[in-house]
PDB file of C-alpha atoms in Angstrom:
ATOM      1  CA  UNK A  12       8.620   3.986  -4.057  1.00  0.00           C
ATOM      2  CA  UNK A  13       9.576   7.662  -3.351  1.00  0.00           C
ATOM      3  CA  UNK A  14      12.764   7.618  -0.987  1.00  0.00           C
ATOM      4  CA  UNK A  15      12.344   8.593   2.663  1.00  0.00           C
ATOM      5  CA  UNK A  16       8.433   7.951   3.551  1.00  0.00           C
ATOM      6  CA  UNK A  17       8.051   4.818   5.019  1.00  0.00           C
ATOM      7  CA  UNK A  18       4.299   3.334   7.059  1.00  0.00           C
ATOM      8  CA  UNK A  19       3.930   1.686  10.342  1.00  0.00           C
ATOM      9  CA  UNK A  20       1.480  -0.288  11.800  1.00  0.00           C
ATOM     10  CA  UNK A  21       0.549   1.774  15.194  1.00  0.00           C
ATOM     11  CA  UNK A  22      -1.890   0.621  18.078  1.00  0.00           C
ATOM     12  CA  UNK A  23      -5.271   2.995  17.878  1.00  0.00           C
ATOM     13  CA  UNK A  24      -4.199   4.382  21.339  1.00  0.00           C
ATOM     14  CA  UNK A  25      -0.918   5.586  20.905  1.00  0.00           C
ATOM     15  CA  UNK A  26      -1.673   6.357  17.053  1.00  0.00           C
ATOM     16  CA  UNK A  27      -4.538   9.183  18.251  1.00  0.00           C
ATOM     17  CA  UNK A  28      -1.934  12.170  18.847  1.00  0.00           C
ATOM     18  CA  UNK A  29      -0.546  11.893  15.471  1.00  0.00           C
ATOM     19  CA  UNK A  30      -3.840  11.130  13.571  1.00  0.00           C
ATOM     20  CA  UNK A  31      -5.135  13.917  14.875  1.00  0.00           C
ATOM     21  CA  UNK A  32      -2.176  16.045  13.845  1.00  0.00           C
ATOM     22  CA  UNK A  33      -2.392  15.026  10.226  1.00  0.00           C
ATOM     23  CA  UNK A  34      -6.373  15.289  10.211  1.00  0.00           C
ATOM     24  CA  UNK A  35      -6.244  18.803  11.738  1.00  0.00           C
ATOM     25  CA  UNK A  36      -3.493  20.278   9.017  1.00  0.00           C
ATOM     26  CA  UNK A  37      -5.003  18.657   6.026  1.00  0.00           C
ATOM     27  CA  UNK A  38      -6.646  20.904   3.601  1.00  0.00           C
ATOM     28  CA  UNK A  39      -9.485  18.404   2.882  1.00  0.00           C
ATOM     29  CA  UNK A  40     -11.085  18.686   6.845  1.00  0.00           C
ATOM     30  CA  UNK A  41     -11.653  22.391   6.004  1.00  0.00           C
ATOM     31  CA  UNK A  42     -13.746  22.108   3.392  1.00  0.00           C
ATOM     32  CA  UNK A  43     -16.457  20.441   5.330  1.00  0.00           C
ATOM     33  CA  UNK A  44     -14.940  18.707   7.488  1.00  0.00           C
ATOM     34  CA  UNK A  45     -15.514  18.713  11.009  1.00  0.00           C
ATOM     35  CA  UNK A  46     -13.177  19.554  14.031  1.00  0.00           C
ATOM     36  CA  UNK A  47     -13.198  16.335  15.860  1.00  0.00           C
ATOM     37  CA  UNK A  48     -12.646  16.652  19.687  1.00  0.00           C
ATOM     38  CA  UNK A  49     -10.535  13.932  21.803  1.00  0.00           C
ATOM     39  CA  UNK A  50     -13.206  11.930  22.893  1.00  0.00           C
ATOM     40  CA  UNK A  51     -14.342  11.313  18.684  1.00  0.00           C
ATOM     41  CA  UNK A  52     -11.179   9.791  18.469  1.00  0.00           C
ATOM     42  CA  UNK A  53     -11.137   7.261  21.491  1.00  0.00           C
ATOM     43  CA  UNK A  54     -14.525   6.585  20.799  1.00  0.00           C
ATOM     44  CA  UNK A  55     -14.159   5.576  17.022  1.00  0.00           C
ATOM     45  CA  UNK A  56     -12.256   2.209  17.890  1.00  0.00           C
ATOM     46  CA  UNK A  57     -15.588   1.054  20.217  1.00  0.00           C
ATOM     47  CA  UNK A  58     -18.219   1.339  18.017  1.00  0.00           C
ATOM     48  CA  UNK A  59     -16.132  -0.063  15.210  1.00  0.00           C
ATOM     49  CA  UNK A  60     -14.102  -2.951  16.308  1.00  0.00           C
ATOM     50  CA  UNK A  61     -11.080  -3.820  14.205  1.00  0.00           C
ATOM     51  CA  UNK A  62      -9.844  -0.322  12.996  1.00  0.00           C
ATOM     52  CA  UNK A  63      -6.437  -0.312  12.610  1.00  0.00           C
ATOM     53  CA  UNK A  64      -3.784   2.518  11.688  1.00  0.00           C
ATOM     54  CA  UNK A  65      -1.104   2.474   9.782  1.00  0.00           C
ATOM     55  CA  UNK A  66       0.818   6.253   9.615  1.00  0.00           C
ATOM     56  CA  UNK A  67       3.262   7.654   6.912  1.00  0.00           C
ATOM     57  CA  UNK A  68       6.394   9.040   7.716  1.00  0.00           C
ATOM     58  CA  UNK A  69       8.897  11.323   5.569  1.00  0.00           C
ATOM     59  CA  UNK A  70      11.984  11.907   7.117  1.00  0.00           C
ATOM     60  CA  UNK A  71      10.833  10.730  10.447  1.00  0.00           C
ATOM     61  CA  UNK A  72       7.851  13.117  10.976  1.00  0.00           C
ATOM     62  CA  UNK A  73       3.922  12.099  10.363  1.00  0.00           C
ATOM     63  CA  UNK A  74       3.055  12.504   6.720  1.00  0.00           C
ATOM     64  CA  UNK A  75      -0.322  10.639   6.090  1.00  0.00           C
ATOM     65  CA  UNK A  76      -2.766   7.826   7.071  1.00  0.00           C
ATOM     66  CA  UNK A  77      -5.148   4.926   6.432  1.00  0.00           C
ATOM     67  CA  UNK A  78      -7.777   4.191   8.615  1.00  0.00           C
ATOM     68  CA  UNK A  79      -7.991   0.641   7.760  1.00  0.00           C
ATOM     69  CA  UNK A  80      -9.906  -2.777   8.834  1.00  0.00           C
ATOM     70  CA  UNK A  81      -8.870  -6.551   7.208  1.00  0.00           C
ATOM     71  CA  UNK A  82     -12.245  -8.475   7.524  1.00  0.00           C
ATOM     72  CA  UNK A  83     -12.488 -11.851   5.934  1.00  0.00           C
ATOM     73  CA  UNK A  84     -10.919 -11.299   2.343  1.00  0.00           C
ATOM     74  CA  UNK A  85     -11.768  -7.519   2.588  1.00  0.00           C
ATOM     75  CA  UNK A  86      -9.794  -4.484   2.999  1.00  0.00           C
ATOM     76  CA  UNK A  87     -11.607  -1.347   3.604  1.00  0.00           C
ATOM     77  CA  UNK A  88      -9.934   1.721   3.997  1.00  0.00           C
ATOM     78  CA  UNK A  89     -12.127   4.312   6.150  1.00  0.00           C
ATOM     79  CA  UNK A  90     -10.254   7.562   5.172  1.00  0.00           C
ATOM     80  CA  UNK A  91      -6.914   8.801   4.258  1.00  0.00           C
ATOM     81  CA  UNK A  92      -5.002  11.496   4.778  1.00  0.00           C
ATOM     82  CA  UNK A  93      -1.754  12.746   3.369  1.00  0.00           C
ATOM     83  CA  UNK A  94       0.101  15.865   2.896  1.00  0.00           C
ATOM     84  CA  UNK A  95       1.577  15.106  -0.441  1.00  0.00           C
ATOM     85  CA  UNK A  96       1.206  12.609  -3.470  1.00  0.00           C
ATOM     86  CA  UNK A  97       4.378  10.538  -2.822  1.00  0.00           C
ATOM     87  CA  UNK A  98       2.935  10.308   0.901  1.00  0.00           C
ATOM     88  CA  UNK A  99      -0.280   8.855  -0.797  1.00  0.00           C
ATOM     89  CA  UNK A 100       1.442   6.735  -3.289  1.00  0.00           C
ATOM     90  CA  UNK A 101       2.887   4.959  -0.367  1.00  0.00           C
ATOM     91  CA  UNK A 102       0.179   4.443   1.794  1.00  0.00           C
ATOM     92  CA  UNK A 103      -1.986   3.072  -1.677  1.00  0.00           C
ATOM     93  CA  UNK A 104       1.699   1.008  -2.013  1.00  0.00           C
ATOM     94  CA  UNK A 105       0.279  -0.270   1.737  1.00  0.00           C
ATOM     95  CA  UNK A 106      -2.853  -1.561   0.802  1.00  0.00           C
ATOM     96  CA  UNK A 107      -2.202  -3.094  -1.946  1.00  0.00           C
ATOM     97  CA  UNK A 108       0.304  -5.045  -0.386  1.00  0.00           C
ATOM     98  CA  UNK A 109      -2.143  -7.407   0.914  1.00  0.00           C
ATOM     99  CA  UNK A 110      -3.817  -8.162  -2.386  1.00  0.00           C
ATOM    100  CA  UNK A 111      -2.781 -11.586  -2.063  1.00  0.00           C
ATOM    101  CA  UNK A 112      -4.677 -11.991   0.887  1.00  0.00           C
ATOM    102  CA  UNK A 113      -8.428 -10.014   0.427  1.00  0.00           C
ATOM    103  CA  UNK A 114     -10.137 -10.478  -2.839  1.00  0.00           C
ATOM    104  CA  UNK A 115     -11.866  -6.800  -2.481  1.00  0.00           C
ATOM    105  CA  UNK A 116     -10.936  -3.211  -1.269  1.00  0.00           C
ATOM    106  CA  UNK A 117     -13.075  -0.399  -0.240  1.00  0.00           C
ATOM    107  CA  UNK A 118     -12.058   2.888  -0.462  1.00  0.00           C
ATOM    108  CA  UNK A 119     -14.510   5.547   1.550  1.00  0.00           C
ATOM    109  CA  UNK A 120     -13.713   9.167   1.254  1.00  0.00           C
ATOM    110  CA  UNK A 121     -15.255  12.512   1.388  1.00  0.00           C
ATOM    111  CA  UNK A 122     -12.646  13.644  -1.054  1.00  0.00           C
ATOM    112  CA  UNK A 123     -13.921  13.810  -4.488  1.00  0.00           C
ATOM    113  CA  UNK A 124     -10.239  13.451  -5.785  1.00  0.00           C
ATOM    114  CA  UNK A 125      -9.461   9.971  -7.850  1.00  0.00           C
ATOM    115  CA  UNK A 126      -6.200   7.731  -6.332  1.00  0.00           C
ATOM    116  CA  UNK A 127      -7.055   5.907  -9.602  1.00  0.00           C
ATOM    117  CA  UNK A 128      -4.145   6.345 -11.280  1.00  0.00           C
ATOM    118  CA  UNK A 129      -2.038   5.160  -8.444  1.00  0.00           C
ATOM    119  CA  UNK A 130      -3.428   1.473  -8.661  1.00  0.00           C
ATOM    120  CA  UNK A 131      -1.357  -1.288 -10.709  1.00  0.00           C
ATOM    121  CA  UNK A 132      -4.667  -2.052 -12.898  1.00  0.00           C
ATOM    122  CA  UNK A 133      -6.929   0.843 -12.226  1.00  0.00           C
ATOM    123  CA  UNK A 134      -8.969  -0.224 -15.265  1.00  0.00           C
ATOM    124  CA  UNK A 135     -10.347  -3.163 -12.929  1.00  0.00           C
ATOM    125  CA  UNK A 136     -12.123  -0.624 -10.846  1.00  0.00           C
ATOM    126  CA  UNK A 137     -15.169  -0.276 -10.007  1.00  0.00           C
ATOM    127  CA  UNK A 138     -16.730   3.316  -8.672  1.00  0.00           C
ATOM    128  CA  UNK A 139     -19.865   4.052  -6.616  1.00  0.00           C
ATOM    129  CA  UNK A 140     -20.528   7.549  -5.435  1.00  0.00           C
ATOM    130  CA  UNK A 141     -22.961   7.803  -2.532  1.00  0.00           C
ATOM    131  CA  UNK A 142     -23.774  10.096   0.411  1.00  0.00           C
ATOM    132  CA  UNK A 143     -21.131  10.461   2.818  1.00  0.00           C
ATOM    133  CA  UNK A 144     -21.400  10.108   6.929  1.00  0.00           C
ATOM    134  CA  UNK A 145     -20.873   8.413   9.912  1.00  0.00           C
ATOM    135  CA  UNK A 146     -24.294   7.636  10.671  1.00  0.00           C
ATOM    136  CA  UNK A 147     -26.686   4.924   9.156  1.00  0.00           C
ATOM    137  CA  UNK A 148     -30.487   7.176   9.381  1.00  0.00           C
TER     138      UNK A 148
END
């Protein structure tokens, strides 16, 4: 693990300022992403119940993030954010650190980029590609 980013568990409510930080400096939001006002990020945790956050931090200042929700013996990881690759090596380091406890993970992203080759087996994979949005139409 690369030395001096480590990830916390932080409550949705007190996690918002820094989410937002990360989201609104990451080069991925500005290629179609979408400025996301105050109330998008209070609202999120109501209409889906069980978000959680866990936030990377190198040298003590907000690096990355999982959006993540444990549901029965799923992990499903919402969207990620990270300013560099040892900040996303840890926070894939994260969820995988509960493989003894889910039996599948899913991993939604706008980000065409592949985390692939950060996985143990990443041969064991499999891939689905689909349209990407909030809403169900």
């Amino acid at each position: 693990m690369p030395a001096g980013v480590e990830v916390r568990r932080e409550a949705w409510a007190t996690a918002i300022p820094t989410l937002k930080t990360v989201y609104d400096r990451n080069p991925a939001t500005r290629r179609g992403g979408l400025v996301r006002q105050k109330w998008w990020w209070q609202l999120r945790p109501l209409r889906d119940t069980g978000l959680q956050a866990a936030v990377a931090y190198r040298d003590g200042n907000a690096s990355g993030y999982l959006i993540y929700k444990r549901a029965d013996d799923e992990f499903s990881v919402d969207e990620c954010f990270y300013d560099d690759a040892e900040t996303a090596q840890v926070l894939v380091a994260f969820a995988f650190a509960h493989r003894n406890t889910v039996k599948t993970y899913i991993y939604r992203t706008p980000d065409a980029g592949w985390l692939g080759d950060l996985l143990p087996e990443p041969g064991a994979l499999t891939s689905t590609t689909r349209a990407f949005g909030w809403c169900e139409c």
